[in-house]
Short mmCIF file of C-alpha atoms in Angstrom, two decimals:
data_model
loop_
_atom_site.label_atom_id
_atom_site.label_comp_id
_atom_site.label_asym_id
_atom_site.label_seq_id
_atom_site.Cartn_x
_atom_site.Cartn_y
_atom_site.Cartn_z
CA MET A 28 -59.75 -101.84 142.17
CA ALA A 29 -60.61 -98.69 143.47
CA TYR A 30 -62.19 -96.21 140.81
CA LYS A 31 -60.91 -92.84 141.57
CA LEU A 32 -63.51 -89.39 141.25
CA ILE A 33 -62.88 -85.71 141.13
CA VAL A 34 -66.00 -84.12 142.54
CA THR A 35 -66.50 -80.50 141.46
CA GLU A 36 -69.02 -78.07 139.80
CA ARG A 37 -66.17 -76.57 137.90
CA GLN A 38 -65.64 -79.42 135.39
CA ASP A 39 -64.62 -77.09 132.62
CA GLU A 40 -61.14 -76.40 134.08
CA TRP A 41 -60.11 -79.88 134.47
CA LYS A 42 -58.77 -82.13 130.87
CA ASP A 43 -56.94 -84.58 129.87
CA LEU A 44 -57.22 -86.61 133.18
CA PRO A 45 -55.77 -90.07 133.54
CA ASP A 46 -57.68 -92.73 132.27
CA ASP A 47 -58.35 -94.50 135.50
CA VAL A 48 -59.73 -90.52 136.97
CA GLU A 49 -63.37 -89.90 136.47
CA LEU A 50 -64.95 -86.02 136.93
CA ILE A 51 -68.22 -85.73 137.77
CA SER A 52 -70.55 -82.95 139.41
CA PRO A 53 -71.66 -83.32 142.97
CA SER A 54 -75.60 -84.02 141.73
CA ASP A 55 -74.04 -87.06 139.87
CA TYR A 56 -72.66 -88.33 142.74
CA PHE A 57 -75.72 -88.10 144.98
CA SER A 58 -77.97 -89.73 142.39
CA ASN A 59 -76.28 -91.74 140.41
CA GLU A 60 -76.71 -95.29 141.60
CA THR A 61 -73.08 -96.51 140.01
CA TYR A 62 -71.48 -94.38 143.10
CA GLN A 63 -74.11 -95.67 145.65
CA LYS A 64 -74.10 -99.43 145.18
CA SER A 65 -69.91 -99.80 145.37
CA ARG A 66 -67.50 -98.89 148.05
CA LYS A 67 -64.44 -99.26 145.65
CA TYR A 68 -63.92 -95.16 145.18
CA LYS A 69 -61.01 -92.69 146.07
CA VAL A 70 -63.06 -89.28 146.07
CA VAL A 71 -61.35 -85.76 146.09
CA ASN A 72 -63.75 -83.12 146.73
CA LEU A 73 -63.13 -80.05 144.77
CA CYS A 74 -66.26 -78.89 145.72
CA LYS A 75 -66.57 -74.34 146.06
CA SER A 76 -67.36 -75.01 149.73
CA TYR A 77 -66.89 -77.08 152.52
CA GLN A 78 -68.70 -75.25 154.95
CA TYR A 79 -71.38 -76.99 157.50
CA GLN A 80 -74.23 -78.22 155.32
CA SER A 81 -73.16 -76.81 151.99
CA VAL A 82 -72.79 -79.24 148.87
CA GLY A 83 -69.07 -80.07 149.52
CA TYR A 84 -69.84 -80.61 153.18
CA TYR A 85 -72.32 -82.78 151.84
CA VAL A 86 -70.22 -84.90 149.34
CA SER A 87 -67.65 -85.85 152.11
CA LEU A 88 -70.10 -87.03 154.55
CA LEU A 89 -71.89 -89.03 151.95
CA ALA A 90 -68.84 -90.50 151.07
CA GLU A 91 -67.85 -91.87 154.18
CA ALA A 92 -71.21 -92.96 154.51
CA ARG A 93 -70.90 -95.12 151.56
CA GLY A 94 -67.30 -96.40 152.28
CA HIS A 95 -65.69 -94.14 150.08
CA LYS A 96 -62.24 -92.87 150.90
CA VAL A 97 -62.62 -89.18 150.46
CA MET A 98 -60.56 -86.15 151.06
CA PRO A 99 -61.56 -84.01 153.13
CA GLN A 100 -63.22 -85.93 155.54
CA ILE A 101 -65.91 -84.65 157.58
CA THR A 102 -63.61 -84.78 160.95
CA THR A 103 -61.30 -82.86 159.25
CA LEU A 104 -63.59 -79.88 158.24
CA GLN A 105 -64.78 -80.27 161.88
CA ASP A 106 -61.38 -79.47 163.03
CA PHE A 107 -61.17 -75.88 160.93
CA ARG A 108 -64.25 -75.05 163.26
CA PHE A 109 -61.98 -74.78 166.00
CA PRO A 110 -59.06 -72.47 164.96
CA ALA A 111 -57.31 -72.53 168.28
CA LEU A 112 -57.01 -76.05 168.62
CA VAL A 113 -55.35 -76.20 165.02
CA ARG A 114 -52.92 -73.60 166.17
CA GLU A 115 -52.26 -75.92 169.11
CA ASP A 116 -51.59 -79.12 167.05
CA ALA A 117 -49.14 -77.05 164.97
CA GLU A 118 -47.28 -75.71 167.92
CA ASP A 119 -46.01 -79.90 168.58
CA PHE A 120 -44.00 -79.15 165.53
CA ASP A 121 -42.44 -75.88 166.47
CA ASP A 122 -39.12 -76.58 165.67
CA ILE A 123 -39.62 -77.57 162.40
CA ILE A 124 -41.85 -74.04 161.69
CA GLN A 125 -38.66 -72.35 163.22
CA GLN A 126 -36.23 -74.36 161.22
CA SER A 127 -37.98 -74.03 157.04
CA LEU A 128 -38.99 -70.15 158.14
CA LYS A 129 -35.38 -69.01 159.86
CA LYS A 130 -34.15 -67.33 156.38
CA GLN A 131 -37.81 -65.60 155.50
CA ALA A 132 -37.18 -62.61 155.32
CA GLY A 133 -39.67 -60.07 156.64
CA ASP A 134 -42.24 -60.96 159.24
CA LYS A 135 -44.83 -61.99 157.51
CA LEU A 136 -45.77 -65.20 155.14
CA ASP A 137 -48.79 -66.64 153.25
CA LEU A 138 -48.43 -70.25 151.86
CA ILE A 139 -50.64 -72.02 149.82
CA ILE A 140 -50.49 -75.58 149.60
CA CYS A 141 -51.89 -77.96 146.96
CA LEU A 142 -52.25 -81.80 148.29
CA GLY A 143 -48.66 -81.12 150.03
CA GLN A 144 -47.04 -79.01 147.82
CA VAL A 145 -45.72 -75.65 147.25
CA TYR A 146 -44.55 -73.45 144.71
CA GLN A 147 -41.46 -72.59 147.06
CA PRO A 148 -39.08 -75.37 147.37
CA GLN A 149 -37.37 -74.24 150.75
CA PHE A 150 -40.75 -74.77 152.48
CA THR A 151 -41.85 -78.08 151.41
CA ARG A 152 -41.05 -79.67 154.84
CA ILE A 153 -43.39 -77.51 156.38
CA SER A 154 -45.70 -78.36 153.59
CA THR A 155 -45.74 -81.83 153.69
CA LEU A 156 -46.13 -81.22 157.59
CA LEU A 157 -49.23 -79.92 157.38
CA PHE A 158 -50.98 -81.52 155.07
CA ASN A 159 -50.74 -84.43 156.58
CA LEU A 160 -51.87 -83.27 159.68
CA PHE A 161 -55.19 -81.42 157.62
CA GLN A 162 -55.38 -83.35 154.50
CA VAL A 163 -57.44 -80.81 152.50
CA PRO A 164 -56.57 -80.64 148.81
CA ILE A 165 -55.97 -76.41 149.00
CA LEU A 166 -54.88 -75.07 152.48
CA LYS A 167 -53.58 -71.45 152.99
CA ALA A 168 -51.27 -71.63 155.93
CA CYS A 169 -50.40 -67.96 157.53
CA PHE A 170 -47.50 -67.34 159.83
CA ALA A 171 -46.23 -64.07 161.31
CA LYS A 172 -43.25 -63.52 163.41
CA LYS A 173 -42.69 -61.74 166.99
CA ASP A 174 -40.17 -63.29 168.94
CA LYS A 175 -40.43 -66.49 166.35
CA TRP A 176 -42.37 -67.33 163.60
CA MET A 177 -45.84 -68.58 164.44
CA LEU A 178 -48.68 -70.09 162.86
CA THR A 179 -51.53 -67.60 162.76
CA GLN A 180 -54.30 -69.25 160.73
CA LEU A 181 -54.89 -72.17 158.83
CA LYS A 182 -57.97 -72.44 156.32
CA PRO A 183 -59.05 -74.92 153.55
CA LEU A 184 -59.81 -73.04 150.51
CA ASN A 185 -61.84 -74.02 147.20
CA LEU A 186 -61.12 -73.68 143.68
CA SER A 187 -63.13 -70.04 143.64
CA GLU A 188 -60.57 -68.69 146.39
CA LEU A 189 -57.44 -70.29 144.32
CA PRO A 190 -55.29 -67.42 142.80
CA GLU A 191 -55.02 -67.58 139.21
CA ASP A 192 -51.18 -68.34 139.02
CA GLN A 193 -51.42 -71.41 141.47
CA LYS A 194 -53.64 -73.68 139.30
CA GLY A 195 -50.61 -74.78 137.70
CA LEU A 196 -49.57 -76.36 140.89
CA LEU A 197 -52.83 -77.76 142.04
CA ARG A 198 -53.29 -79.80 139.07
CA THR A 199 -49.53 -81.09 139.35
CA ALA A 200 -50.14 -81.47 142.69
CA LEU A 201 -53.46 -83.65 141.57
CA ASP A 202 -51.79 -86.02 138.88
CA GLU A 203 -48.99 -87.01 141.14
CA TYR A 204 -51.45 -87.49 144.13
CA LEU A 205 -53.98 -89.89 142.26
CA GLN A 206 -51.51 -91.25 140.33
CA GLY A 207 -48.47 -91.61 142.49
CA LYS A 208 -45.36 -89.65 142.29
CA ASN A 209 -43.38 -93.08 141.44
CA LYS A 210 -46.04 -94.54 139.10
CA LEU A 211 -45.88 -91.40 136.79
CA ASN A 212 -42.19 -92.91 135.48
CA LYS A 213 -43.16 -96.28 134.95
CA GLN A 214 -43.41 -97.15 131.55
CA TYR A 215 -45.75 -100.93 132.22
CA SER A 216 -49.34 -100.46 132.32
CA ARG A 217 -51.25 -99.95 135.17
CA LYS A 218 -51.98 -102.74 137.47
CA LYS A 219 -55.45 -103.42 139.43
CA TYR A 220 -54.47 -102.62 142.41
CA ASP A 221 -51.85 -100.46 144.12
CA LEU A 222 -50.14 -101.29 147.54
CA ALA A 223 -47.66 -99.03 149.44
CA ILE A 224 -44.70 -100.91 151.43
CA LEU A 225 -43.86 -98.16 154.18
CA ILE A 226 -40.28 -98.04 154.95
CA ASN A 227 -37.48 -95.79 157.00
CA PRO A 228 -34.44 -95.29 154.94
CA GLU A 229 -32.62 -94.21 157.96
CA GLU A 230 -33.23 -96.95 160.91
CA GLU A 231 -30.21 -98.55 161.71
CA THR A 232 -31.93 -102.21 161.76
CA PRO A 233 -35.10 -102.23 160.02
CA PRO A 234 -37.01 -105.36 159.51
CA SER A 235 -36.39 -106.24 155.83
CA ASN A 236 -32.87 -105.19 154.41
CA LYS A 237 -32.78 -103.23 151.01
CA LYS A 238 -32.60 -106.21 148.85
CA ALA A 239 -35.61 -107.77 150.50
CA ILE A 240 -37.30 -105.00 149.94
CA GLN A 241 -36.62 -105.25 146.58
CA ASN A 242 -37.59 -108.74 146.21
CA PHE A 243 -40.93 -107.54 147.86
CA VAL A 244 -41.59 -104.89 145.38
CA LYS A 245 -41.09 -107.58 142.71
CA ALA A 246 -42.85 -110.16 143.86
CA GLY A 247 -45.90 -107.56 144.62
CA GLU A 248 -45.88 -106.56 140.70
CA LYS A 249 -45.77 -110.17 139.94
CA VAL A 250 -48.87 -110.79 141.61
CA GLY A 251 -50.86 -107.81 140.61
CA PHE A 252 -49.86 -104.30 142.32
CA ASN A 253 -48.45 -101.23 141.68
CA VAL A 254 -45.98 -100.91 144.81
CA ASP A 255 -44.80 -97.92 146.01
CA LEU A 256 -42.26 -97.16 148.67
CA ILE A 257 -43.29 -94.79 151.09
CA THR A 258 -42.05 -93.07 154.33
CA ARG A 259 -43.49 -91.47 157.42
CA ASN A 260 -44.15 -88.36 155.19
CA ASP A 261 -46.37 -89.79 153.29
CA PHE A 262 -49.01 -90.53 155.66
CA ALA A 263 -51.84 -88.30 153.69
CA LYS A 264 -51.32 -90.54 150.66
CA LEU A 265 -52.61 -93.41 152.26
CA ILE A 266 -56.05 -92.95 150.36
CA GLN A 267 -54.45 -93.67 147.32
CA TYR A 268 -53.98 -97.15 148.01
CA ASP A 269 -55.71 -100.65 148.73
CA ALA A 270 -52.99 -102.48 150.88
CA LEU A 271 -49.99 -101.28 153.24
CA PHE A 272 -46.93 -103.36 154.20
CA ILE A 273 -45.37 -102.02 157.14
CA ARG A 274 -41.50 -102.96 156.63
CA GLU A 275 -40.11 -100.37 159.87
CA THR A 276 -40.01 -101.02 163.19
CA THR A 277 -43.83 -100.77 164.83
CA ASN A 278 -44.44 -99.52 168.02
CA VAL A 279 -47.37 -98.25 169.86
CA ASN A 280 -46.17 -94.57 170.67
CA HIS A 281 -45.06 -94.14 166.91
CA HIS A 282 -46.16 -93.17 163.82
CA THR A 283 -46.51 -96.81 162.53
CA PHE A 284 -49.37 -97.13 164.53
CA LYS A 285 -50.91 -94.36 163.44
CA PHE A 286 -50.25 -95.32 159.85
CA ALA A 287 -51.68 -99.05 160.81
CA LYS A 288 -55.14 -97.38 161.94
CA LYS A 289 -55.40 -94.74 159.21
CA ALA A 290 -55.34 -97.39 157.08
CA ALA A 291 -57.26 -99.93 158.53
CA SER A 292 -59.95 -97.34 159.28
CA GLU A 293 -59.75 -96.22 155.29
CA GLY A 294 -60.63 -100.43 154.46
CA LEU A 295 -56.96 -101.29 153.37
CA VAL A 296 -55.52 -104.42 153.44
CA VAL A 297 -52.87 -103.75 156.12
CA MET A 298 -50.01 -105.62 158.12
CA ASP A 299 -49.33 -105.44 160.43
CA ASP A 300 -52.44 -104.40 161.67
CA PRO A 301 -52.89 -102.10 164.42
CA GLU A 302 -54.33 -105.06 166.79
CA SER A 303 -51.53 -106.59 165.82
CA ILE A 304 -48.95 -104.35 166.62
CA LEU A 305 -50.99 -103.44 169.83
CA ARG A 306 -50.73 -106.74 171.13
CA CYS A 307 -47.52 -107.82 169.97
CA THR A 308 -45.49 -104.91 171.33
CA ASN A 309 -46.66 -104.92 174.82
CA LYS A 310 -44.95 -107.90 176.66
CA VAL A 311 -47.20 -107.48 179.64
CA TYR A 312 -50.63 -108.20 177.50
CA LEU A 313 -48.29 -111.24 175.70
CA SER A 314 -47.55 -112.59 179.06
CA GLU A 315 -51.01 -112.42 180.66
CA LEU A 316 -52.51 -113.42 177.18
CA LEU A 317 -50.21 -116.76 176.94
CA ARG A 318 -50.99 -117.67 180.70
CA ALA A 319 -54.75 -117.50 180.55
CA HIS A 320 -54.23 -119.83 177.53
CA SER A 321 -51.88 -122.16 179.33
CA ILE A 322 -49.31 -121.82 176.66
CA PRO A 323 -45.96 -122.61 177.87
CA THR A 324 -43.40 -119.80 178.79
CA PRO A 325 -40.72 -119.28 181.00
CA ALA A 326 -41.84 -118.48 184.50
CA TYR A 327 -42.44 -114.74 184.78
CA TYR A 328 -43.55 -111.65 187.03
CA ILE A 329 -44.88 -108.55 186.67
CA ILE A 330 -43.25 -106.18 188.70
CA LYS A 331 -44.80 -102.67 189.55
CA LYS A 332 -43.20 -99.20 190.26
CA ASP A 333 -45.35 -98.38 192.87
CA LYS A 334 -44.43 -101.76 194.83
CA MET A 335 -40.43 -101.15 194.43
CA SER A 336 -40.37 -100.98 198.21
CA GLN A 337 -41.77 -104.11 198.72
CA ILE A 338 -40.02 -106.03 196.47
CA ASN A 339 -38.16 -109.40 198.03
CA ALA A 340 -35.05 -109.40 195.90
CA SER A 341 -34.02 -112.31 197.44
CA SER A 342 -37.09 -114.62 196.40
CA PHE A 343 -35.98 -114.04 192.62
CA GLU A 344 -33.96 -116.92 190.99
CA TYR A 345 -30.70 -115.45 189.60
CA PRO A 346 -29.69 -114.85 186.98
CA ILE A 347 -32.88 -113.25 185.88
CA ILE A 348 -34.08 -111.52 182.51
CA LEU A 349 -36.27 -108.00 183.11
CA LYS A 350 -37.79 -106.35 179.86
CA GLN A 351 -39.77 -102.96 179.31
CA PRO A 352 -42.97 -103.35 178.24
CA ASP A 353 -42.22 -102.19 174.90
CA GLY A 354 -38.73 -102.96 174.00
CA SER A 355 -37.55 -104.55 170.32
CA PHE A 356 -34.94 -106.06 168.89
CA SER A 357 -33.29 -107.03 172.10
CA LYS A 358 -33.55 -103.80 173.64
CA GLY A 359 -34.94 -102.75 176.52
CA VAL A 360 -34.05 -106.36 177.91
CA LYS A 361 -31.36 -107.09 180.84
CA LYS A 362 -30.14 -109.29 182.66
CA ALA A 363 -29.78 -109.02 186.31
CA LYS A 364 -27.07 -111.59 187.86
CA ASN A 365 -28.00 -110.49 191.82
CA GLU A 366 -29.86 -108.50 194.15
CA ALA A 367 -28.48 -105.03 193.13
CA GLU A 368 -28.04 -105.45 189.62
CA LEU A 369 -31.84 -106.16 189.67
CA ILE A 370 -32.63 -103.02 191.88
CA LYS A 371 -30.35 -100.67 189.42
CA VAL A 372 -32.03 -102.18 186.53
CA LEU A 373 -35.71 -101.44 187.89
CA LYS A 374 -34.95 -98.34 188.50
CA ASP A 375 -33.75 -97.63 185.15
CA PHE A 376 -36.96 -99.05 183.43
CA PHE A 377 -39.29 -97.68 186.26
CA GLN A 378 -38.73 -93.98 184.51
CA THR A 379 -40.11 -94.99 181.50
CA SER A 380 -42.66 -97.39 182.68
CA GLU A 381 -44.87 -98.64 185.98
CA LEU A 382 -44.74 -102.04 184.64
CA VAL A 383 -41.61 -104.23 184.23
CA ILE A 384 -41.64 -107.77 183.12
CA GLY A 385 -39.41 -110.12 185.18
CA GLN A 386 -38.78 -113.80 183.55
CA GLU A 387 -36.88 -116.85 183.76
CA PHE A 388 -33.41 -117.09 182.06
CA ILE A 389 -33.36 -120.24 179.88
CA PRO A 390 -29.81 -120.28 178.75
CA THR A 391 -29.85 -121.53 175.59
CA ASP A 392 -26.92 -121.72 171.89
CA PHE A 393 -29.54 -120.30 169.91
CA ASP A 394 -33.62 -119.15 169.59
CA TRP A 395 -35.98 -120.67 167.54
CA ARG A 396 -37.98 -118.07 165.24
CA VAL A 397 -40.98 -119.25 163.51
CA GLY A 398 -42.53 -117.12 161.05
CA VAL A 399 -46.62 -117.59 160.39
CA LEU A 400 -48.81 -115.97 157.93
CA ASN A 401 -52.44 -116.80 158.24
CA LYS A 402 -52.32 -118.95 160.99
CA LYS A 403 -49.85 -121.19 158.94
CA PRO A 404 -45.81 -121.84 158.90
CA LEU A 405 -44.01 -119.82 156.49
CA TYR A 406 -40.37 -120.61 157.46
CA VAL A 407 -38.07 -121.53 160.54
CA CYS A 408 -34.91 -120.20 161.44
CA ARG A 409 -32.55 -120.79 164.29
CA TYR A 410 -31.05 -117.14 166.06
CA TYR A 411 -27.56 -117.96 167.28
CA MET A 412 -26.09 -116.03 170.53
CA ALA A 413 -23.72 -112.93 169.43
CA ALA A 414 -20.17 -113.73 170.72
CA ASP A 415 -19.79 -113.73 174.08
CA HIS A 416 -23.38 -112.65 174.72
CA TRP A 417 -26.81 -113.77 176.21
CA GLN A 418 -28.98 -112.37 173.45
CA ILE A 419 -28.80 -112.54 169.60
CA VAL A 420 -28.24 -108.86 168.90
CA ASN A 421 -25.37 -107.50 171.78
CA TRP A 422 -26.29 -103.25 171.51
CA LYS A 423 -22.54 -102.21 172.60
CA GLY A 424 -23.47 -98.72 173.75
CA SER A 425 -23.82 -96.36 170.66
CA GLY A 426 -21.65 -98.54 167.85
CA THR A 427 -22.80 -101.06 165.43
CA PRO A 428 -24.55 -104.36 167.52
CA ASP A 429 -23.16 -107.37 166.91
CA GLU A 430 -25.15 -110.03 165.87
CA GLY A 431 -25.31 -113.75 165.83
CA ASP A 432 -25.31 -116.19 162.94
CA ALA A 433 -28.47 -117.54 161.53
CA ASP A 434 -29.76 -120.25 159.92
CA THR A 435 -32.91 -121.31 158.41
CA ILE A 436 -34.72 -124.87 158.03
CA ALA A 437 -37.70 -126.36 156.08
CA VAL A 438 -40.57 -125.84 157.82
CA GLU A 439 -41.03 -130.07 157.22
CA ASP A 440 -37.69 -130.25 159.27
CA ALA A 441 -38.13 -128.62 162.00
CA PRO A 442 -39.62 -130.31 165.25
CA LYS A 443 -43.53 -130.49 164.84
CA ALA A 444 -44.16 -129.90 168.54
CA LEU A 445 -42.27 -126.29 167.67
CA ILE A 446 -44.50 -125.51 164.62
CA ASP A 447 -47.55 -126.25 167.01
CA LEU A 448 -46.89 -124.25 169.48
CA ALA A 449 -45.99 -121.12 167.67
CA VAL A 450 -49.55 -121.57 165.47
CA LYS A 451 -51.31 -121.84 168.41
CA ALA A 452 -49.66 -119.02 169.98
CA THR A 453 -50.76 -116.56 166.90
CA SER A 454 -53.58 -117.77 166.55
CA LEU A 455 -54.19 -115.49 169.73
CA ILE A 456 -53.02 -112.63 168.53
CA GLY A 457 -54.91 -112.67 164.41
CA ASN A 458 -54.09 -113.83 161.13
CA GLY A 459 -51.58 -111.58 160.18
CA LEU A 460 -47.95 -111.91 159.84
CA TYR A 461 -45.78 -112.77 163.18
CA GLY A 462 -42.11 -114.32 164.12
CA VAL A 463 -42.10 -116.57 167.30
CA ASP A 464 -39.29 -116.51 169.56
CA ILE A 465 -39.15 -120.11 171.04
CA LYS A 466 -36.45 -121.35 173.54
CA GLN A 467 -36.00 -124.90 173.46
CA ARG A 468 -35.14 -126.97 176.64
CA GLY A 469 -34.68 -130.51 176.51
CA LYS A 470 -37.89 -131.73 174.41
CA LYS A 471 -39.78 -128.84 175.92
CA PHE A 472 -40.43 -125.37 174.07
CA TYR A 473 -41.28 -122.02 175.67
CA ILE A 474 -42.42 -119.15 174.20
CA ILE A 475 -40.29 -115.79 174.52
CA GLU A 476 -42.35 -113.44 172.68
CA ILE A 477 -44.46 -113.47 169.85
CA ASN A 478 -43.55 -110.16 167.43
CA ASP A 479 -45.77 -108.69 164.72
CA ASN A 480 -43.23 -106.89 161.75
CA PRO A 481 -40.88 -109.82 161.98
CA ASN A 482 -37.45 -109.92 160.47
CA LEU A 483 -37.45 -110.81 156.85
CA ASP A 484 -34.10 -110.04 155.23
CA GLU A 485 -32.71 -111.39 151.74
CA GLY A 486 -30.16 -114.44 153.07
CA VAL A 487 -31.28 -115.20 156.29
CA GLU A 488 -35.14 -115.87 156.33
CA ASP A 489 -35.37 -116.47 152.70
CA ALA A 490 -32.73 -118.80 152.60
CA VAL A 491 -35.00 -122.12 152.03
CA LEU A 492 -37.68 -120.29 150.10
CA LYS A 493 -35.97 -117.70 148.17
CA HIS A 494 -38.17 -115.24 146.05
CA GLN A 495 -41.27 -117.83 147.40
CA LEU A 496 -41.00 -115.96 150.39
CA TYR A 497 -41.76 -112.70 149.34
CA GLN A 498 -44.71 -113.79 146.55
CA THR A 499 -46.49 -115.83 149.14
CA ILE A 500 -46.71 -112.72 151.54
CA MET A 501 -47.94 -110.43 148.41
CA GLN A 502 -50.34 -113.29 147.34
CA GLU A 503 -51.89 -113.11 150.66
CA PHE A 504 -52.61 -109.52 150.27
CA MET A 505 -53.78 -110.05 146.82
CA ASN A 506 -55.99 -112.85 148.35
CA ARG A 507 -57.86 -110.91 150.58
CA LEU A 508 -58.68 -107.84 148.28
CA VAL A 509 -60.28 -110.23 145.65
#
């Protein structure tokens, strides 16, 4: 369990704090051995100054040295020493700034942002954005309009600079930040650890359906977690949690990777961990890794963009499968039946990547999927091809994708060679949660892909284990914390 500290010189301003929040002075934080010996602290630094070598500066510096989760971090405070860079970061979100302020009268606006919250609800989107970018308890954002709205200044404020009429906002925001907005409405007693499940309610094909997510929440609470569902807008709240479970499709060039890296750097138990995302989402890396360890795969080729004119298309055996290095859920995967189709697909894929994977086509009625958790088999599924299609998912233009049927069998009923291959391959990636796609030709098995963030849907992957599937995964999180 991580204990929560508010460090401030102005302790008289804070009354009736939650039972699990301790209010202390900077002197206590510096000298008390209790705070020196344990890493299990979450620190909100509300000192009167964050200037270089000030008391507030050293609170954050010592917190990081002690392994405590602190806001603000030293790197964030350093960012404010370069105002031009801060404004440049904000320019990346110019559309949000213009949309949020388009109905604002006048040509100037000053916003006080307390832990991502503002009094004016019409500015909630922009306040959340700025807090996620620059995680400081109190921010002042100044905007001015000429041809369009621009962020002219962004700076951290201390308590003495906070206007009197904004102190109620700070207290409300701090309560929600420390306890979690969802937790304030829960009537049961607080549990020892906090777990966040990252989801995207708008995702068309999420890795877990809504019923599965609710099963994870129940299982997490059963093993001893307070569980919250969070979205990409809750990046700044990661410091509140002890563990993060990503149930949104991952990619390196994506906010899910940012969440994973932040969680890992803060000492959270996280699945998927950033290393697994990095390794699994790139098929070039996977292909080379499996080849280097003599793991059986279909024959494959790495095709380089700058060698396009030198490709001997007649040397390939058709049909051939072509894959974008970072495709997922059967996206970014094409089948070329002949030389003309090969060249056409390569030209398309080379618009976004310097490399493309070519892979031998092994036609089968279904793909095996073995779920592996911490180097142990968890479930085994057969995913059948979509109707009149060669993949398990048929992405038909902009319409709803067609998916083939699936069935699940007990791990002990699956071929031993299949299970052994899946465990051996995932051990090369890490000790997280993976889904291994495997083709079978005769009695031989070939790994197609290793997926981080595998599908876990109610009614499919849980068909054998039922609720035990969810509880096993949640228990793994707990085992890594205790």
